[in-house]
CSV table of C-alpha atoms in Angstrom, one decimal:
chain,number,residue,atom,x,y,z
A,652,MET,CA,-6.5,3.3,24.7
A,653,GLY,CA,-4.3,0.6,23.3
A,654,GLU,CA,-0.6,-0.1,23.6
A,655,SER,CA,0.4,2.9,21.5
A,656,GLY,CA,-1.4,5.4,23.7
A,657,LEU,CA,-2.9,7.0,20.5
A,658,ASN,CA,-6.5,7.9,20.1
A,659,LYS,CA,-6.9,9.6,16.7
A,660,ILE,CA,-5.4,8.6,13.4
A,661,GLY,CA,-5.2,10.7,10.2
A,662,VAL,CA,-4.9,9.1,6.8
A,663,ILE,CA,-4.0,11.2,3.7
A,664,GLY,CA,-5.2,9.6,0.5
A,665,ILE,CA,-8.2,7.3,0.1
A,666,GLY,CA,-7.0,5.1,-2.8
A,667,THR,CA,-6.6,1.3,-2.5
A,668,MET,CA,-4.0,1.6,0.3
A,669,GLY,CA,-5.5,4.6,2.1
A,670,ASN,CA,-9.1,3.2,2.4
A,671,GLY,CA,-7.6,-0.1,3.7
A,672,ILE,CA,-5.5,1.7,6.3
A,673,ALA,CA,-8.5,3.8,7.3
A,674,GLN,CA,-10.8,0.8,7.6
A,675,VAL,CA,-8.3,-1.1,9.8
A,676,ALA,CA,-7.7,2.0,12.1
A,677,ALA,CA,-11.5,2.5,12.5
A,678,GLN,CA,-12.1,-1.2,13.2
A,679,SER,CA,-9.3,-1.2,15.8
A,680,GLY,CA,-11.1,1.5,17.8
A,681,PHE,CA,-9.3,4.7,16.6
A,682,GLU,CA,-11.1,7.8,15.7
A,683,THR,CA,-10.1,8.1,12.0
A,684,VAL,CA,-10.0,11.1,9.7
A,685,VAL,CA,-9.4,10.5,6.0
A,686,MET,CA,-8.2,13.4,3.9
A,687,ASP,CA,-8.2,13.6,0.1
A,688,VAL,CA,-8.4,16.6,-2.2
A,689,ASP,CA,-10.9,14.8,-4.5
A,690,THR,CA,-14.5,14.6,-3.0
A,691,SER,CA,-15.4,11.9,-5.6
A,692,ALA,CA,-12.4,9.9,-4.4
A,693,LEU,CA,-13.6,10.2,-0.9
A,694,GLU,CA,-17.0,8.9,-1.9
A,695,ARG,CA,-15.5,5.9,-3.8
A,696,GLY,CA,-13.1,5.2,-0.9
A,697,LEU,CA,-16.0,5.1,1.7
A,698,ASP,CA,-18.0,2.9,-0.6
A,699,ALA,CA,-15.0,0.5,-0.9
A,700,ILE,CA,-14.7,0.5,2.9
A,701,SER,CA,-18.4,-0.2,3.3
A,702,ARG,CA,-18.2,-3.1,0.8
A,703,SER,CA,-15.2,-4.5,2.6
A,704,LEU,CA,-16.9,-4.4,6.0
A,705,ASP,CA,-20.0,-6.0,4.5
A,706,ARG,CA,-17.8,-8.9,3.3
A,707,LEU,CA,-16.5,-9.3,6.9
A,708,VAL,CA,-20.0,-9.3,8.3
A,709,LYS,CA,-21.0,-12.0,5.7
A,710,ALA,CA,-17.9,-14.0,6.7
A,711,PHE,CA,-19.0,-13.7,10.3
A,712,GLU,CA,-22.5,-15.0,9.6
A,713,ASN,CA,-21.3,-17.9,7.3
A,714,SER,CA,-18.7,-19.0,9.8
A,715,GLY,CA,-20.9,-18.9,12.9
A,716,GLY,CA,-18.8,-16.1,14.3
A,717,GLU,CA,-15.4,-17.7,13.8
A,718,LYS,CA,-14.3,-15.2,11.1
A,719,GLY,CA,-15.1,-11.6,10.3
A,720,ILE,CA,-17.0,-9.1,12.4
A,721,ASP,CA,-20.6,-8.7,13.4
A,722,GLY,CA,-23.0,-6.0,12.3
A,723,GLU,CA,-22.5,-3.9,15.5
A,724,ALA,CA,-18.7,-3.9,15.0
A,725,LYS,CA,-19.2,-2.7,11.4
A,726,ASP,CA,-21.5,0.1,12.5
A,727,ALA,CA,-19.1,1.2,15.2
A,728,ALA,CA,-16.2,1.3,12.7
A,729,VAL,CA,-18.2,3.4,10.3
A,730,ALA,CA,-19.1,5.8,13.1
A,731,ARG,CA,-15.4,6.4,13.9
A,732,LEU,CA,-14.7,7.4,10.3
A,733,THR,CA,-14.9,11.0,9.0
A,734,THR,CA,-13.6,12.6,5.8
A,735,THR,CA,-12.2,16.0,4.8
A,736,THR,CA,-10.6,17.8,1.9
A,737,SER,CA,-8.5,20.0,4.2
A,738,GLU,CA,-5.2,19.1,5.9
A,739,LYS,CA,-6.2,21.5,8.7
A,740,ASP,CA,-8.7,18.9,9.9
A,741,LEU,CA,-5.8,16.5,10.6
A,742,LEU,CA,-3.9,18.7,13.0
A,743,ASP,CA,-5.4,17.2,16.1
A,744,CYS,CA,-4.5,13.7,15.1
A,745,ASP,CA,-2.0,11.8,17.3
A,746,LEU,CA,-0.4,10.3,14.2
A,747,ILE,CA,-0.9,10.8,10.4
A,748,VAL,CA,-0.3,8.1,7.8
A,749,GLU,CA,0.4,9.5,4.3
A,750,ALA,CA,-0.8,7.0,1.6
A,751,VAL,CA,-0.7,9.0,-1.6
A,752,PRO,CA,0.8,7.6,-4.9
A,753,GLU,CA,4.5,6.9,-5.1
A,754,ILE,CA,5.5,10.4,-6.4
A,755,PRO,CA,8.4,11.7,-4.3
A,756,ASP,CA,7.6,15.4,-5.0
A,757,LEU,CA,4.0,14.9,-4.0
A,758,LYS,CA,4.9,13.2,-0.8
A,759,GLU,CA,7.4,15.9,0.1
A,760,LYS,CA,4.9,18.6,-0.7
A,761,ILE,CA,2.4,17.1,1.7
A,762,ASN,CA,5.0,16.8,4.4
A,763,ARG,CA,6.0,20.4,4.1
A,764,LYS,CA,2.4,21.5,4.1
A,765,LEU,CA,1.7,19.7,7.3
A,766,ALA,CA,4.8,21.3,8.9
A,767,GLU,CA,3.7,24.7,7.7
A,768,LEU,CA,0.3,24.3,9.2
A,769,GLY,CA,1.9,23.5,12.6
A,770,TYR,CA,1.6,19.7,12.8
A,771,GLU,CA,4.3,18.4,15.2
A,772,LYS,CA,3.3,14.8,16.0
A,773,ILE,CA,4.3,11.6,14.4
A,774,LEU,CA,4.0,11.4,10.6
A,775,VAL,CA,4.5,8.1,8.7
A,776,SER,CA,4.6,7.3,5.0
A,777,ASN,CA,3.2,4.2,3.4
A,778,THR,CA,5.8,4.4,0.7
A,779,SER,CA,7.0,1.1,-0.8
A,780,GLY,CA,10.4,2.3,-1.8
A,781,ILE,CA,11.2,6.1,-1.4
A,782,SER,CA,14.0,7.0,1.0
A,783,ILE,CA,12.5,7.6,4.5
A,784,THR,CA,15.4,10.0,5.3
A,785,ARG,CA,14.6,12.1,2.2
A,786,LEU,CA,10.9,12.3,3.1
A,787,ALA,CA,11.7,13.1,6.8
A,788,ALA,CA,13.8,16.1,5.7
A,789,ALA,CA,10.8,17.5,3.9
A,790,TYR,CA,8.8,17.2,7.2
A,791,GLY,CA,11.5,19.1,9.0
A,792,LYS,CA,11.1,16.9,12.2
A,793,PRO,CA,13.0,13.8,11.1
A,794,GLU,CA,12.9,12.4,14.7
A,795,LYS,CA,9.1,12.1,14.4
A,796,PHE,CA,9.1,10.5,10.9
A,797,MET,CA,9.4,7.0,9.7
A,798,GLY,CA,8.0,4.5,7.1
A,799,MET,CA,5.0,2.3,7.7
A,800,HIS,CA,4.6,0.1,4.6
A,801,PHE,CA,1.3,-1.8,4.8
A,802,MET,CA,0.7,-4.8,2.7
A,803,ASN,CA,-2.2,-5.0,0.2
A,804,PRO,CA,-5.0,-5.7,0.8
A,805,VAL,CA,-4.6,-4.0,4.1
A,806,PRO,CA,-7.6,-5.5,6.0
A,807,MET,CA,-6.3,-9.0,5.2
A,808,GLN,CA,-2.5,-8.8,5.3
A,809,LYS,CA,-0.9,-9.0,8.7
A,810,GLY,CA,2.6,-7.7,7.9
A,811,VAL,CA,3.6,-4.0,8.1
A,812,GLU,CA,7.1,-3.1,7.1
A,813,ILE,CA,8.5,-0.4,9.4
A,814,ILE,CA,11.5,1.7,8.4
A,815,ARG,CA,13.4,4.2,10.4
A,816,GLY,CA,15.0,7.2,8.8
A,817,LEU,CA,18.5,8.2,9.7
A,818,ALA,CA,17.2,10.4,12.6
A,819,THR,CA,14.0,8.6,13.6
A,820,SER,CA,13.9,8.6,17.4
A,821,ASP,CA,13.5,5.5,19.6
A,822,GLU,CA,10.3,7.0,21.0
A,823,THR,CA,8.8,7.3,17.5
A,824,TYR,CA,9.9,3.8,16.6
A,825,ASP,CA,8.4,2.3,19.8
A,826,THR,CA,5.1,4.1,19.2
A,827,VAL,CA,4.8,2.8,15.6
A,828,VAL,CA,5.6,-0.7,16.8
A,829,ALA,CA,2.9,-0.4,19.4
A,830,LEU,CA,0.5,0.9,16.8
A,831,CYS,CA,1.1,-2.1,14.6
A,832,HIS,CA,0.0,-4.3,17.6
A,833,ASP,CA,-3.1,-2.1,18.2
A,834,LEU,CA,-4.0,-2.6,14.5
A,835,GLY,CA,-3.6,-6.4,14.8
A,836,LYS,CA,-0.5,-6.3,12.6
A,837,ILE,CA,2.9,-7.8,12.8
A,838,GLU,CA,5.8,-5.4,12.4
A,839,ILE,CA,8.6,-6.2,10.0
A,840,PRO,CA,11.6,-3.9,10.7
A,841,ALA,CA,13.7,-3.0,7.7
A,842,GLU,CA,16.6,-0.5,6.9
A,843,ASP,CA,16.2,2.6,4.8
A,844,LYS,CA,17.8,1.2,1.7
A,845,ALA,CA,16.2,1.1,-1.8
A,846,GLY,CA,13.2,-1.2,-1.8
A,847,PHE,CA,13.6,-1.9,1.9
A,848,ALA,CA,13.2,-5.6,2.6
A,849,ILE,CA,10.0,-6.8,0.9
A,850,ASN,CA,10.4,-5.1,-2.5
A,851,ARG,CA,14.1,-5.9,-2.6
A,852,MET,CA,13.0,-9.6,-2.7
A,853,PHE,CA,9.6,-9.1,-4.5
A,854,VAL,CA,10.8,-7.1,-7.5
A,855,PRO,CA,13.2,-9.7,-8.9
A,856,PHE,CA,10.5,-12.4,-8.3
A,857,VAL,CA,7.9,-10.4,-10.3
A,858,ASN,CA,10.3,-9.4,-13.0
A,859,GLU,CA,11.4,-13.1,-13.6
A,860,ALA,CA,7.7,-14.1,-13.6
A,861,ILE,CA,7.1,-11.6,-16.4
A,862,ARG,CA,10.1,-12.8,-18.4
A,863,VAL,CA,8.7,-16.3,-18.3
A,864,VAL,CA,5.5,-14.9,-19.9
A,865,GLU,CA,7.5,-12.7,-22.4
A,866,GLU,CA,9.6,-15.7,-23.6
A,867,GLY,CA,6.5,-17.9,-24.1
A,868,ILE,CA,7.6,-20.4,-21.4
A,869,ALA,CA,4.2,-20.3,-19.6
A,870,ALA,CA,1.0,-18.3,-19.7
A,871,VAL,CA,0.1,-15.7,-17.1
A,872,ASP,CA,-2.3,-17.8,-15.1
A,873,ASP,CA,0.0,-20.8,-15.2
A,874,VAL,CA,2.9,-18.7,-13.9
A,875,ASP,CA,0.8,-17.7,-11.0
A,876,LYS,CA,-0.3,-21.3,-10.4
A,877,CYS,CA,3.3,-22.3,-10.1
A,878,THR,CA,3.7,-20.2,-6.9
A,879,TYR,CA,0.8,-21.9,-5.2
A,880,CYS,CA,3.2,-24.8,-4.9
A,881,LEU,CA,5.3,-22.5,-2.7
A,882,GLY,CA,2.4,-21.8,-0.4
A,883,HIS,CA,1.6,-18.4,-1.9
A,884,LYS,CA,-2.1,-17.5,-1.8
A,885,MET,CA,-1.7,-15.1,-4.7
A,886,GLY,CA,0.7,-15.4,-7.6
A,887,PRO,CA,3.3,-12.7,-8.5
A,888,LEU,CA,1.5,-11.3,-11.6
A,889,MET,CA,-1.9,-11.0,-9.9
A,890,THR,CA,-0.2,-9.4,-6.9
A,891,ALA,CA,1.6,-6.9,-9.2
A,892,ASP,CA,-1.8,-6.1,-10.7
A,893,TYR,CA,-3.2,-5.5,-7.3
A,894,VAL,CA,-0.3,-3.3,-6.2
A,895,GLY,CA,-0.4,-1.3,-9.4
A,896,LEU,CA,1.9,-1.8,-12.3
A,897,ASP,CA,3.0,1.9,-12.3
A,898,THR,CA,4.0,1.4,-8.7
A,899,MET,CA,5.9,-1.7,-9.7
A,900,VAL,CA,7.8,0.2,-12.4
A,901,PHE,CA,8.6,3.0,-9.9
A,902,ILE,CA,10.0,0.6,-7.3
A,903,CYS,CA,12.1,-1.2,-10.0
A,904,GLN,CA,13.6,2.1,-11.0
A,905,VAL,CA,14.4,3.1,-7.4
A,906,ILE,CA,16.1,-0.1,-6.7
A,907,GLU,CA,17.9,-0.2,-10.1
A,908,GLU,CA,19.3,3.3,-9.4
A,909,GLU,CA,21.0,2.1,-6.2
A,910,PHE,CA,21.8,-1.6,-7.0
A,911,GLY,CA,22.1,-1.9,-10.8
A,912,SER,CA,20.5,-3.3,-13.9
A,913,PHE,CA,19.4,-6.6,-12.2
A,914,TYR,CA,16.4,-4.7,-11.0
A,915,LYS,CA,15.5,-3.1,-14.4
A,916,PRO,CA,11.8,-3.3,-15.1
A,917,SER,CA,11.0,-5.9,-17.8
A,918,PRO,CA,9.8,-4.7,-21.3
A,919,LEU,CA,6.3,-6.0,-20.9
A,920,LEU,CA,5.8,-4.3,-17.5
A,921,LYS,CA,6.9,-1.0,-19.1
A,922,ARG,CA,4.6,-1.5,-22.1
A,923,LEU,CA,1.6,-2.1,-20.0
A,924,VAL,CA,2.2,1.1,-18.0
A,925,GLU,CA,2.9,3.1,-21.1
A,926,SER,CA,-0.5,1.9,-22.5
A,927,GLY,CA,-2.3,3.0,-19.3
A,928,GLN,CA,-3.0,-0.6,-18.2
A,929,LEU,CA,-2.0,-0.4,-14.5
A,930,GLY,CA,-3.7,-3.4,-13.1
A,931,ALA,CA,-6.8,-3.8,-11.0
A,932,LYS,CA,-7.3,0.0,-10.5
A,933,THR,CA,-7.7,0.6,-14.3
A,934,GLY,CA,-9.5,-2.7,-15.1
A,935,SER,CA,-6.6,-4.3,-17.0
A,936,GLY,CA,-3.0,-5.3,-16.4
A,937,PHE,CA,-1.8,-8.9,-16.6
A,938,TYR,CA,-5.5,-9.8,-16.0
A,939,VAL,CA,-8.8,-8.1,-16.8
A,940,TRP,CA,-10.5,-6.9,-13.7
A,941,GLU,CA,-14.1,-6.0,-12.7
A,942,LYS,CA,-14.5,-4.3,-9.4
A,943,TYR,CA,-11.1,-5.5,-8.2
A,944,LYS,CA,-11.9,-9.1,-9.1
A,945,PRO,CA,-9.9,-10.8,-11.9
A,946,VAL,CA,-12.2,-12.2,-14.7
A,947,GLY,CA,-9.5,-13.5,-17.1
A,948,VAL,CA,-6.1,-13.0,-18.6
A,949,ASN,CA,-5.6,-9.8,-20.6
A,950,PRO,CA,-5.6,-11.0,-24.2
A,951,GLU,CA,-3.0,-8.3,-25.1
A,952,VAL,CA,-0.6,-9.9,-22.7
A,953,ALA,CA,-1.5,-13.4,-23.8
A,954,ARG,CA,-0.2,-12.7,-27.3
A,955,TYR,CA,2.9,-10.7,-26.2
A,956,ARG,CA,6.2,-12.5,-26.9
A,957,ILE,CA,9.9,-11.6,-27.0
A,958,LYS,CA,11.6,-13.9,-29.5
């Protein structure tokens, strides 16, 4: 048992964020149950976790044990993971992380369902911008609810933005901070305001990067190269692709509603989402992707200009 005193973690949703959260929880010694209504999604998620763990084992072998994990640690993590299509199998979890798409109604529906089934422990949302106070009201136990916004890719990024709702208790807050430590993460406290801290800063950064492309000032890959000079390991456009361009538009709109047109999503960002090009998860966005690896700039973006 670690600093948090928790033993069993539930994760709802096994998309890009959910499988990363589940992997880290299992690697950190927690019995981990991942729930998704789609059995094929569960299969894809488990495959993604397996491939991620394999990369860590390879890193361990190539670095002489200085990086990654050994084969025994991988096998132990996999053994701690189970999957289900029913919320009922999460009811004995000490804490549940909701990691479904950024659709307020969907998140609220899940929170109400868990409450109706009798879940009474800590529930956290991986939301990147939806009001924590709003989501807590749907759960009905606001003192046991807060935000836990993991960074992508979860196994690699250390930061976790933690957000209290209006009624989140000190006990819940302290437990979530301790859980961050158990997971090998660094907590980043933020207030429950639109975009929280990270996206309040990141959205204008991405939007301006897109405008530089729209106006023909610099190409997509060159825009991203510019930020390497700032010490960034990944440029804003590649990061946006990885996060999901639909998610980026949603976050822009949430912040715009509260703080004004400065945060309005750029035309090119909206066009890509309207065409179904959502980034790495669909195979194209600002870049063309194969198995979550960029293989070149999207030619449709390369020719897009606003005169």
